[in-house]
Coordinates of C-alpha atoms in Angstrom, one line a residue:
M1 CA 0.0 0.0 -0.1
L2 CA 2.6 2.5 0.9
F3 CA 4.9 1.6 -2.3
S4 CA 1.7 2.2 -4.0
W5 CA 0.5 5.6 -2.7
L6 CA 4.6 6.6 -3.2
L7 CA 4.2 5.9 -6.2
S8 CA 1.2 7.8 -7.3
S9 CA 2.6 10.8 -4.9
L10 CA 5.3 11.3 -7.7
S11 CA 5.6 13.9 -10.5
E12 CA 6.0 12.7 -13.8
P13 CA 10.0 14.4 -14.3
V14 CA 10.6 12.0 -11.2
L15 CA 8.8 8.8 -12.0
P16 CA 10.9 7.6 -15.0
R17 CA 14.0 7.4 -11.8
V18 CA 12.0 4.9 -10.1
L19 CA 11.1 2.8 -12.6
G20 CA 12.5 -0.9 -11.6
C21 CA 11.9 -0.5 -8.1
K22 CA 9.8 -3.1 -6.6
H23 CA 9.8 -2.2 -2.9
S24 CA 8.9 1.8 -1.1
Y25 CA 12.4 1.7 0.2
E26 CA 13.8 1.5 -3.1
I27 CA 11.6 4.3 -4.1
W28 CA 13.5 6.8 -1.4
D29 CA 16.7 5.6 -2.0
K30 CA 16.4 6.5 -5.2
I31 CA 14.4 9.6 -4.5
H32 CA 16.9 11.0 -2.2
K33 CA 20.2 10.6 -4.0
H34 CA 18.1 12.5 -7.3
Y35 CA 17.6 15.9 -4.9
Y36 CA 21.4 15.2 -3.2
S37 CA 22.9 15.8 -5.8
H38 CA 20.6 18.2 -7.7
L39 CA 21.1 20.2 -4.4
H40 CA 25.4 19.1 -4.3
A41 CA 24.8 21.2 -8.4
K42 CA 22.7 24.4 -7.0
K43 CA 25.6 25.1 -4.5
R44 CA 28.1 24.4 -6.7
Q45 CA 26.5 26.9 -9.3
L46 CA 25.8 29.1 -6.1
R47 CA 29.4 29.2 -5.5
S48 CA 30.7 29.9 -8.5
E49 CA 28.3 32.7 -9.1
L50 CA 29.3 34.4 -5.9
K51 CA 33.5 34.1 -6.7
S52 CA 32.8 35.5 -10.6
S53 CA 30.3 38.8 -8.8
K54 CA 31.8 41.9 -10.1
I55 CA 30.7 44.9 -10.6
G56 CA 28.8 45.9 -13.8
P57 CA 30.0 49.2 -16.0
S58 CA 27.6 52.2 -14.2
Q59 CA 26.5 49.9 -11.8
P60 CA 25.6 51.7 -8.4
I61 CA 27.6 49.8 -5.5
S62 CA 23.9 49.6 -4.1
E63 CA 22.6 47.1 -6.6
Y64 CA 26.0 45.4 -6.8
I65 CA 25.8 44.4 -3.1
L66 CA 22.2 43.6 -3.5
R67 CA 22.7 41.2 -5.9
I68 CA 25.7 39.5 -3.7
R69 CA 23.5 39.6 -0.7
A70 CA 20.8 37.6 -3.3
I71 CA 23.6 34.7 -4.3
I72 CA 24.2 34.3 -0.1
N73 CA 21.1 34.5 0.9
S74 CA 20.8 31.2 -1.8
L75 CA 23.1 29.6 -0.3
I76 CA 21.9 29.5 3.1
A77 CA 18.6 28.4 1.7
V78 CA 19.8 25.2 0.9
G79 CA 22.4 24.7 3.7
E80 CA 25.4 26.3 2.8
L81 CA 27.9 28.5 5.1
V82 CA 29.0 31.8 4.3
T83 CA 31.2 33.4 6.6
N84 CA 31.3 37.2 7.7
Q85 CA 34.4 36.8 5.8
D86 CA 33.8 35.5 2.2
Q87 CA 31.3 38.0 2.1
I88 CA 33.8 40.6 2.7
D89 CA 36.2 39.8 0.1
T90 CA 33.6 38.8 -3.0
I91 CA 32.6 42.6 -2.0
L92 CA 35.8 43.9 -2.3
D93 CA 37.2 40.7 -4.9
G94 CA 35.0 42.9 -7.3
L95 CA 35.3 46.1 -7.2
P96 CA 37.9 47.9 -10.3
E97 CA 40.9 49.9 -9.8
D98 CA 39.2 52.6 -8.9
Y99 CA 38.5 51.7 -5.2
N100 CA 41.7 49.7 -5.1
S101 CA 42.9 52.4 -2.1
F102 CA 39.3 51.3 -0.1
V103 CA 40.6 47.9 -0.5
M104 CA 44.0 48.6 0.7
M105 CA 42.5 50.2 4.1
I106 CA 39.9 47.4 4.2
Y107 CA 42.9 44.6 5.3
G108 CA 45.0 47.0 6.7
R109 CA 43.0 47.8 9.6
S110 CA 44.0 45.8 12.5
D111 CA 41.1 45.4 13.7
S112 CA 37.8 43.0 12.2
I113 CA 35.0 45.1 10.8
S114 CA 31.0 43.7 9.5
V115 CA 30.4 43.6 6.1
T116 CA 27.5 46.8 6.9
D117 CA 29.4 48.8 8.1
V118 CA 32.6 47.4 4.5
E119 CA 28.4 48.5 2.8
S120 CA 28.2 51.5 4.6
L121 CA 31.7 53.0 4.2
L122 CA 31.6 51.4 0.5
L123 CA 28.9 54.0 0.2
V124 CA 30.8 56.8 1.1
Q125 CA 33.5 55.8 -0.8
E126 CA 31.2 55.6 -4.4
A127 CA 29.5 59.2 -3.3
Q128 CA 33.5 60.6 -2.7
L129 CA 34.1 59.2 -5.8
E130 CA 31.7 60.9 -8.1
K131 CA 32.2 64.2 -6.4
Y132 CA 35.1 63.9 -7.7
R133 CA 35.2 63.2 -11.4
Q134 CA 32.5 65.9 -11.0
D135 CA 35.0 67.9 -10.1
L136 CA 37.5 66.3 -12.9
T137 CA 35.0 67.4 -15.4
S138 CA 34.6 71.0 -14.3
P139 CA 36.1 74.2 -16.7
S140 CA 38.5 75.5 -13.5
V141 CA 39.5 72.4 -12.3
S142 CA 40.6 71.8 -16.4
V143 CA 42.6 74.8 -16.7
N144 CA 44.7 74.4 -13.4
A145 CA 45.4 70.7 -14.7
V146 CA 46.9 73.2 -18.2
Q147 CA 48.6 75.6 -15.8
G148 CA 49.9 73.6 -12.7
P149 CA 49.5 74.4 -8.7
Q150 CA 49.9 77.9 -8.0
D151 CA 50.7 77.2 -4.4
S152 CA 54.1 78.5 -3.2
H153 CA 54.8 75.5 -1.2
F154 CA 54.0 73.4 -4.2
Q155 CA 55.1 75.2 -7.7
S156 CA 57.1 72.8 -10.3
Q157 CA 56.0 69.2 -10.5
S158 CA 56.1 67.9 -7.1
Q159 CA 55.9 63.6 -7.3
F160 CA 56.9 60.7 -5.5
V161 CA 59.8 58.3 -6.9
S162 CA 59.9 54.8 -5.7
N163 CA 62.9 54.6 -3.4
R164 CA 64.0 50.7 -1.9
G165 CA 61.7 50.3 1.6
G166 CA 60.2 52.9 0.6
F167 CA 59.1 56.4 -1.4
Q168 CA 60.8 60.1 -2.3
F169 CA 58.4 63.2 -3.0
S170 CA 60.4 65.7 -4.5
N171 CA 60.0 69.5 -4.9
R172 CA 61.7 72.9 -4.6
G173 CA 60.9 73.3 -0.9
G174 CA 62.9 69.8 -0.5
R175 CA 61.9 65.9 -0.3
Y176 CA 60.3 63.3 1.8
C177 CA 62.1 60.0 1.9
G178 CA 60.7 56.8 3.7
G179 CA 59.0 58.9 6.6
R180 CA 62.6 61.3 7.1
Y181 CA 62.0 64.6 5.4
R182 CA 66.1 65.3 3.8
G183 CA 66.4 69.3 3.8
R184 CA 66.8 71.0 0.0
G185 CA 66.4 69.3 -2.6
R186 CA 65.6 69.7 -6.6
N187 CA 63.1 68.5 -8.0
R188 CA 63.4 65.3 -10.0
G189 CA 60.5 65.1 -12.3
G190 CA 62.3 67.6 -14.8
G191 CA 58.6 68.9 -16.1
Q192 CA 56.9 65.6 -16.4
R193 CA 53.7 64.5 -14.3
P194 CA 53.6 62.6 -11.5
T195 CA 51.6 59.5 -10.8
C196 CA 49.7 59.3 -7.7
Q197 CA 50.8 56.2 -4.9
L198 CA 47.8 56.2 -3.6
C199 CA 45.0 55.6 -6.5
Y200 CA 47.7 55.4 -9.1
K201 CA 46.3 58.1 -12.0
Y202 CA 48.7 59.7 -13.5
G203 CA 48.7 63.5 -13.2
Y204 CA 49.3 64.4 -9.2
D205 CA 51.2 63.1 -6.7
A206 CA 49.9 61.7 -3.8
F207 CA 49.2 65.2 -1.8
H208 CA 46.9 66.1 -3.7
C209 CA 44.9 62.8 -4.2
W210 CA 41.2 63.1 -3.1
N211 CA 42.0 59.5 -1.3
R212 CA 44.6 61.2 1.1
S213 CA 41.9 63.0 3.4
F214 CA 39.8 60.0 3.1
L215 CA 42.2 57.9 4.1
L216 CA 43.1 59.8 6.9
K217 CA 40.0 60.3 8.1
F218 CA 39.4 56.8 8.5
L219 CA 41.8 56.2 10.1
N220 CA 40.7 59.0 12.7
V221 CA 44.6 61.0 12.0

């Protein structure tokens, strides 16, 4: 009687999988194996989607985070464990180069940080990046970029120069090297525009980079 009831309760896609069964325990065993393999395949698929998650061009951070959360919730629903660090790694790994300084700051923290805090800081970073892009496209900034900085303390082309174990900051006023200030030096830029060592953008040094103010604020300096 149980055997007949099991057969009648199965859906049409499952019935072919239990053909040839003569006992109810055989039906249970085949059903279990079928759904167990299906569940593991679903876990592998979701893990792959989570690992390959990347923010799309012009995609808002909020949408990017929601998409990752949806995948994580699906993994949890099928019994898969997703740690706090797994979630943070996924969010940071999918960010573009514009967020390199942000990623370094998060991984450089000595204390643990929650996923919620990372998401909040990331939204702040997105807003600052957008403001920075708008400032760069304004006419006044374009003119200043051509004429160069007018600050008497940072005339000429200040720049960071690679050095063993640190960096050098050179201008007419002096040189900053690996945490030590070395007197008055000559400009090593030779008229060339520098590359920022915080965000790796060309055209300005780390002192003038907007990431510097964000870094100081983030570290409470």
